[in-house]
GROMACS .gro file of N, CA, C and O in nm:
model
  276
    1UNK      N    1   0.495   0.899   0.383
    1UNK     CA    2   0.614   0.818   0.368
    1UNK      C    3   0.735   0.904   0.403
    1UNK      O    4   0.744   1.017   0.359
    2UNK      N    5   0.831   0.853   0.478
    2UNK     CA    6   0.946   0.931   0.522
    2UNK      C    7   1.072   0.898   0.445
    2UNK      O    8   1.177   0.873   0.502
    3UNK      N    9   1.066   0.897   0.312
    3UNK     CA   10   1.182   0.874   0.228
    3UNK      C   11   1.203   0.993   0.136
    3UNK      O   12   1.190   0.982   0.016
    4UNK      N   13   1.234   1.111   0.191
    4UNK     CA   14   1.248   1.228   0.106
    4UNK      C   15   1.372   1.221   0.019
    4UNK      O   16   1.472   1.161   0.055
    5UNK      N   17   1.363   1.283  -0.096
    5UNK     CA   18   1.473   1.292  -0.190
    5UNK      C   19   1.542   1.425  -0.166
    5UNK      O   20   1.477   1.527  -0.156
    6UNK      N   21   1.671   1.425  -0.160
    6UNK     CA   22   1.742   1.548  -0.129
    6UNK      C   23   1.809   1.607  -0.252
    6UNK      O   24   1.752   1.690  -0.319
    7UNK      N   25   1.927   1.567  -0.286
    7UNK     CA   26   2.005   1.635  -0.389
    7UNK      C   27   2.038   1.544  -0.505
    7UNK      O   28   2.062   1.427  -0.487
    8UNK      N   29   2.046   1.603  -0.621
    8UNK     CA   30   2.105   1.539  -0.737
    8UNK      C   31   2.217   1.630  -0.780
    8UNK      O   32   2.204   1.751  -0.780
    9UNK      N   33   2.329   1.576  -0.819
    9UNK     CA   34   2.448   1.655  -0.846
    9UNK      C   35   2.433   1.740  -0.972
    9UNK      O   36   2.365   1.705  -1.064
   10UNK      N   37   2.505   1.851  -0.975
   10UNK     CA   38   2.504   1.943  -1.088
   10UNK      C   39   2.641   2.003  -1.103
   10UNK      O   40   2.693   2.062  -1.010
   11UNK      N   41   2.702   1.990  -1.219
   11UNK     CA   42   2.835   2.046  -1.238
   11UNK      C   43   2.832   2.197  -1.256
   11UNK      O   44   2.928   2.265  -1.227
   12UNK      N   45   2.722   2.253  -1.303
   12UNK     CA   46   2.717   2.396  -1.330
   12UNK      C   47   2.657   2.477  -1.217
   12UNK      O   48   2.673   2.597  -1.210
   13UNK      N   49   2.580   2.413  -1.130
   13UNK     CA   50   2.516   2.484  -1.020
   13UNK      C   51   2.392   2.562  -1.061
   13UNK      O   52   2.331   2.627  -0.980
   14UNK      N   53   2.353   2.557  -1.186
   14UNK     CA   54   2.237   2.635  -1.227
   14UNK      C   55   2.115   2.547  -1.242
   14UNK      O   56   2.125   2.428  -1.263
   15UNK      N   57   1.999   2.607  -1.228
   15UNK     CA   58   1.876   2.536  -1.255
   15UNK      C   59   1.819   2.460  -1.138
   15UNK      O   60   1.711   2.407  -1.147
   16UNK      N   61   1.892   2.454  -1.027
   16UNK     CA   62   1.842   2.381  -0.911
   16UNK      C   63   1.745   2.465  -0.832
   16UNK      O   64   1.736   2.585  -0.845
   17UNK      N   65   1.670   2.400  -0.749
   17UNK     CA   66   1.579   2.468  -0.658
   17UNK      C   67   1.637   2.450  -0.520
   17UNK      O   68   1.663   2.338  -0.477
   18UNK      N   69   1.662   2.559  -0.448
   18UNK     CA   70   1.723   2.549  -0.317
   18UNK      C   71   1.643   2.634  -0.220
   18UNK      O   72   1.645   2.755  -0.228
   19UNK      N   73   1.574   2.570  -0.129
   19UNK     CA   74   1.502   2.643  -0.026
   19UNK      C   75   1.602   2.694   0.075
   19UNK      O   76   1.703   2.630   0.101
   20UNK      N   77   1.575   2.808   0.140
   20UNK     CA   78   1.665   2.861   0.241
   20UNK      C   79   1.664   2.773   0.365
   20UNK      O   80   1.757   2.775   0.444
   21UNK      N   81   1.560   2.695   0.383
   21UNK     CA   82   1.549   2.604   0.496
   21UNK      C   83   1.647   2.488   0.478
   21UNK      O   84   1.659   2.431   0.372
   22UNK      N   85   1.719   2.454   0.586
   22UNK     CA   86   1.814   2.343   0.581
   22UNK      C   87   1.739   2.211   0.579
   22UNK      O   88   1.636   2.196   0.644
   23UNK      N   89   1.793   2.111   0.507
   23UNK     CA   90   1.726   1.981   0.504
   23UNK      C   91   1.738   1.911   0.638
   23UNK      O   92   1.831   1.933   0.714
   24UNK      N   93   1.643   1.827   0.667
   24UNK     CA   94   1.645   1.744   0.787
   24UNK      C   95   1.766   1.651   0.780
   24UNK      O   96   1.796   1.598   0.673
   25UNK      N   97   1.838   1.630   0.889
   25UNK     CA   98   1.955   1.542   0.885
   25UNK      C   99   1.923   1.398   0.844
   25UNK      O  100   2.012   1.325   0.805
   26UNK      N  101   1.796   1.360   0.853
   26UNK     CA  102   1.757   1.225   0.811
   26UNK      C  103   1.732   1.215   0.661
   26UNK      O  104   1.710   1.105   0.610
   27UNK      N  105   1.735   1.328   0.590
   27UNK     CA  106   1.713   1.325   0.445
   27UNK      C  107   1.830   1.254   0.379
   27UNK      O  108   1.939   1.245   0.434
   28UNK      N  109   1.808   1.207   0.259
   28UNK     CA  110   1.913   1.139   0.185
   28UNK      C  111   1.958   1.225   0.067
   28UNK      O  112   1.884   1.312   0.020
   29UNK      N  113   2.078   1.202   0.022
   29UNK     CA  114   2.129   1.265  -0.099
   29UNK      C  115   2.130   1.155  -0.204
   29UNK      O  116   2.193   1.051  -0.186
   30UNK      N  117   2.057   1.178  -0.311
   30UNK     CA  118   2.038   1.073  -0.410
   30UNK      C  119   2.083   1.123  -0.547
   30UNK      O  120   2.051   1.235  -0.586
   31UNK      N  121   2.155   1.040  -0.619
   31UNK     CA  122   2.199   1.070  -0.754
   31UNK      C  123   2.124   0.976  -0.849
   31UNK      O  124   2.120   0.856  -0.827
   32UNK      N  125   2.063   1.034  -0.953
   32UNK     CA  126   1.984   0.956  -1.046
   32UNK      C  127   2.041   0.975  -1.185
   32UNK      O  128   2.065   1.088  -1.229
   33UNK      N  129   2.061   0.866  -1.257
   33UNK     CA  130   2.113   0.874  -1.393
   33UNK      C  131   2.014   0.815  -1.492
   33UNK      O  132   1.909   0.763  -1.455
   34UNK      N  133   2.049   0.827  -1.618
   34UNK     CA  134   1.970   0.770  -1.727
   34UNK      C  135   1.830   0.830  -1.735
   34UNK      O  136   1.735   0.761  -1.773
   35UNK      N  137   1.815   0.959  -1.701
   35UNK     CA  138   1.684   1.023  -1.717
   35UNK      C  139   1.677   1.079  -1.859
   35UNK      O  140   1.779   1.115  -1.917
   36UNK      N  141   1.558   1.086  -1.916
   36UNK     CA  142   1.545   1.142  -2.051
   36UNK      C  143   1.593   1.287  -2.057
   36UNK      O  144   1.570   1.364  -1.963
   37UNK      N  145   1.658   1.324  -2.164
   37UNK     CA  146   1.705   1.462  -2.180
   37UNK      C  147   1.591   1.561  -2.184
   37UNK      O  148   1.609   1.679  -2.159
   38UNK      N  149   1.472   1.513  -2.212
   38UNK     CA  150   1.355   1.602  -2.218
   38UNK      C  151   1.306   1.643  -2.080
   38UNK      O  152   1.229   1.737  -2.067
   39UNK      N  153   1.351   1.573  -1.974
   39UNK     CA  154   1.305   1.604  -1.839
   39UNK      C  155   1.388   1.719  -1.781
   39UNK      O  156   1.509   1.726  -1.801
   40UNK      N  157   1.318   1.809  -1.711
   40UNK     CA  158   1.388   1.918  -1.642
   40UNK      C  159   1.368   1.904  -1.492
   40UNK      O  160   1.309   1.807  -1.444
   41UNK      N  161   1.418   2.001  -1.417
   41UNK     CA  162   1.409   1.996  -1.271
   41UNK      C  163   1.265   1.987  -1.222
   41UNK      O  164   1.237   1.914  -1.126
   42UNK      N  165   1.175   2.057  -1.285
   42UNK     CA  166   1.034   2.053  -1.243
   42UNK      C  167   0.974   1.913  -1.264
   42UNK      O  168   0.898   1.866  -1.180
   43UNK      N  169   1.007   1.850  -1.375
   43UNK     CA  170   0.958   1.714  -1.401
   43UNK      C  171   1.011   1.617  -1.295
   43UNK      O  172   0.937   1.532  -1.244
   44UNK      N  173   1.139   1.630  -1.261
   44UNK     CA  174   1.198   1.542  -1.161
   44UNK      C  175   1.137   1.565  -1.023
   44UNK      O  176   1.111   1.471  -0.949
   45UNK      N  177   1.113   1.692  -0.991
   45UNK     CA  178   1.052   1.725  -0.861
   45UNK      C  179   0.915   1.657  -0.850
   45UNK      O  180   0.884   1.592  -0.751
   46UNK      N  181   0.834   1.670  -0.955
   46UNK     CA  182   0.701   1.609  -0.953
   46UNK      C  183   0.711   1.458  -0.935
   46UNK      O  184   0.633   1.397  -0.863
   47UNK      N  185   0.808   1.396  -1.002
   47UNK     CA  186   0.825   1.252  -0.994
   47UNK      C  187   0.864   1.207  -0.853
   47UNK      O  188   0.808   1.111  -0.800
   48UNK      N  189   0.958   1.277  -0.790
   48UNK     CA  190   1.011   1.231  -0.663
   48UNK      C  191   0.937   1.283  -0.541
   48UNK      O  192   0.946   1.224  -0.433
   49UNK      N  193   0.859   1.391  -0.554
   49UNK     CA  194   0.783   1.440  -0.439
   49UNK      C  195   0.674   1.342  -0.395
   49UNK      O  196   0.625   1.351  -0.284
   50UNK      N  197   0.643   1.248  -0.480
   50UNK     CA  198   0.550   1.142  -0.443
   50UNK      C  199   0.602   1.066  -0.320
   50UNK      O  200   0.526   1.014  -0.241
   51UNK      N  201   0.735   1.064  -0.302
   51UNK     CA  202   0.797   0.987  -0.195
   51UNK      C  203   0.838   1.073  -0.076
   51UNK      O  204   0.878   1.020   0.027
   52UNK      N  205   0.835   1.205  -0.089
   52UNK     CA  206   0.872   1.294   0.021
   52UNK      C  207   0.916   1.429  -0.031
   52UNK      O  208   0.925   1.452  -0.152
   53UNK      N  209   0.943   1.520   0.062
   53UNK     CA  210   0.984   1.656   0.025
   53UNK      C  211   1.119   1.654  -0.045
   53UNK      O  212   1.211   1.585  -0.003
   54UNK      N  213   1.130   1.730  -0.153
   54UNK     CA  214   1.254   1.743  -0.228
   54UNK      C  215   1.317   1.876  -0.190
   54UNK      O  216   1.256   1.981  -0.208
   55UNK      N  217   1.438   1.873  -0.136
   55UNK     CA  218   1.504   1.996  -0.092
   55UNK      C  219   1.574   2.067  -0.207
   55UNK      O  220   1.565   2.188  -0.221
   56UNK      N  221   1.643   1.993  -0.292
   56UNK     CA  222   1.718   2.055  -0.402
   56UNK      C  223   1.730   1.957  -0.517
   56UNK      O  224   1.747   1.837  -0.495
   57UNK      N  225   1.723   2.009  -0.639
   57UNK     CA  226   1.742   1.927  -0.759
   57UNK      C  227   1.841   2.000  -0.849
   57UNK      O  228   1.828   2.120  -0.874
   58UNK      N  229   1.937   1.926  -0.897
   58UNK     CA  230   2.033   1.979  -0.993
   58UNK      C  231   2.052   1.876  -1.104
   58UNK      O  232   2.061   1.757  -1.078
   59UNK      N  233   2.058   1.923  -1.226
   59UNK     CA  234   2.077   1.837  -1.342
   59UNK      C  235   2.215   1.865  -1.400
   59UNK      O  236   2.251   1.982  -1.419
   60UNK      N  237   2.293   1.759  -1.427
   60UNK     CA  238   2.422   1.776  -1.493
   60UNK      C  239   2.398   1.833  -1.632
   60UNK      O  240   2.316   1.780  -1.707
   61UNK      N  241   2.467   1.939  -1.664
   61UNK     CA  242   2.448   2.004  -1.794
   61UNK      C  243   2.582   2.028  -1.862
   61UNK      O  244   2.682   2.055  -1.797
   62UNK      N  245   2.581   2.020  -1.994
   62UNK     CA  246   2.698   2.052  -2.074
   62UNK      C  247   2.727   2.202  -2.058
   62UNK      O  248   2.635   2.283  -2.071
   63UNK      N  249   2.850   2.239  -2.032
   63UNK     CA  250   2.886   2.378  -2.009
   63UNK      C  251   2.868   2.465  -2.134
   63UNK      O  252   2.840   2.584  -2.123
   64UNK      N  253   2.883   2.406  -2.250
   64UNK     CA  254   2.873   2.483  -2.375
   64UNK      C  255   2.728   2.496  -2.422
   64UNK      O  256   2.680   2.604  -2.450
   65UNK      N  257   2.658   2.382  -2.429
   65UNK     CA  258   2.522   2.383  -2.485
   65UNK      C  259   2.413   2.403  -2.381
   65UNK      O  260   2.301   2.440  -2.416
   66UNK      N  261   2.443   2.373  -2.254
   66UNK     CA  262   2.341   2.382  -2.151
   66UNK      C  263   2.245   2.264  -2.152
   66UNK      O  264   2.154   2.256  -2.070
   67UNK      N  265   2.266   2.168  -2.241
   67UNK     CA  266   2.180   2.051  -2.251
   67UNK      C  267   2.216   1.952  -2.141
   67UNK      O  268   2.333   1.936  -2.106
   68UNK      N  269   2.116   1.883  -2.087
   68UNK     CA  270   2.144   1.786  -1.982
   68UNK      C  271   2.229   1.673  -2.037
   68UNK      O  272   2.223   1.639  -2.155
   69UNK      N  273   2.312   1.617  -1.948
   69UNK     CA  274   2.402   1.508  -1.989
   69UNK      C  275   2.340   1.374  -1.963
   69UNK      O  276   2.284   1.344  -1.869
   0.00000   0.00000   0.00000
């Protein structure tokens, strides 16, 4: 399937996975909300790789606690 997931936004820039390889220009940048706080970047990668290669994942996190928002 050619519907790869590209990026999810992150205010802190930490915790994402970023390959040195540039994403294909046909990739999409997708923002996903309302995910359980118990899910981390690895859980999201496993969920979305079913649909295509994931280039980068970032989770919005509270700057003080580090907990996902």
